[in-house]
């Protein structure tokens, strides 16, 4: 069985110990990954540091051209990468385009697009003031070495979201994949590293200590992390010691509010994928659905028929729409929340609710009604294939429910009346509020949370600026 190496200064780095990566659909071990030692983490940061001045000194057009080559390499290996995503992360292969299940092929395609867009955006020097006495320009400079810690839900795409804007701005990177999905991410980085100078992108891998070792390195100038709020707070505390910048995308507990004039049949498919894309293991998935009393039964019936119709299985099998939960930790968390809901007075499991037995982490799509604010499945982020549907009487009540938690990544409002939907959207405390869609991120559109969902924006010009510091050049004309 293959042991997958890290990338250190352009070469494959092995180490004394390894850990397994498993297929969540079968439980089978897919391969091993070398665990980085503390010394190797330091060496990866040192390699990034050594490579950074020359990388930053290149004309921006050269970095753009090299990143376009990265996009080409991803494209020409997209089937290989998509197969790793399905085997290791679990989402079905699916396809790209309207009507296709957005699965691993979508993820590989997204990596290509989220490389091309930051590579092609223009970032001219901004002249913020000029008169006869002075001219003031804002220049963007790289931070230096960026430590990026990527999660297991979109293991390639989120790594790309972190790495490519950092590189474009002249930073070098040390990336740590999630211990649950290291192989696919490492395979992608191996390909990327072949077209970049040595040391510009490096990886470290492991579980338990490696992320902590990485962010504590004095040679790290910026940290970008996607994962839980608890770990994000620990990372922010470490960054605060040296006052270095962080971008933290910490998930949330997105509310979707259906307004009373919505047509349940028309919105059902959008709501369904808004909640169950990637088995609900998406930072900006709809995780609490608020529905007016009068539409409650119709919305539940529509979602139930979709949930029961979606073929679940090994994502490599053609026709699979829904895969397993990625790892046992998440499977247990989802199971616990559903068991707690079952024991809650008034709750009804509309469909699903009983985990499959067997080696894979299959958990049926589950809808739960009869819950209220304060119940665990409503208040805690399930990050899995379970959706609580909560009744409301007035829109004000639904807005208050949506805003009452200490997280604010995304939210959505569903109505044919866009003016009314906008008015409700403007009252929601979330980094993004979608109208008649949910979780529809785009490489040109800034994305990031408020409250305990984190800070900093990714994507578009805002994402590039987050990977740079500003320097003002102020020219006196006297
Ligand atoms: P974590 O948030 O704990 O992230 C794990 C990653 O962070 C690993 O790479 C780990 O590496 C690293 N890490 C852990 N502690 C530190 C630290 N102190 N400093 C630096 N790096 C650290 O997520 P889990 O994967 O354990 O998932 C837990 C929950 O997070 C899930 O149940 C889900 O709710 C949420 N989540 C949210 C995601 C999102 O998209 N926002 C994505 C994935 C999960 P190491 O252990 O080697 O240090």
CSV table of C-alpha atoms in Angstrom, one decimal, residues 6 13 15 17 19 33-41 203-206 210 213:
chain,number,residue,atom,x,y,z
A,6,UNK,CA,4.7,15.6,2.1
A,13,UNK,CA,9.5,14.2,2.4
A,15,UNK,CA,9.2,10.5,8.1
A,17,UNK,CA,5.7,7.4,11.4
A,19,UNK,CA,-1.2,7.2,9.7
A,33,UNK,CA,0.5,9.3,5.0
A,34,UNK,CA,3.8,10.3,6.6
A,35,UNK,CA,3.3,12.2,9.9
A,36,UNK,CA,5.5,15.3,10.0
A,37,UNK,CA,7.8,15.6,13.0
A,38,UNK,CA,8.2,18.9,14.8
A,39,UNK,CA,11.5,19.4,13.0
A,40,UNK,CA,9.9,18.8,9.7
A,41,UNK,CA,7.3,21.4,10.4
A,203,UNK,CA,2.9,20.5,3.2
A,204,UNK,CA,3.0,19.0,6.6
A,205,UNK,CA,0.6,16.2,7.8
A,206,UNK,CA,-0.5,14.5,10.9
A,210,UNK,CA,1.0,19.1,13.8
A,213,UNK,CA,3.3,23.1,15.8
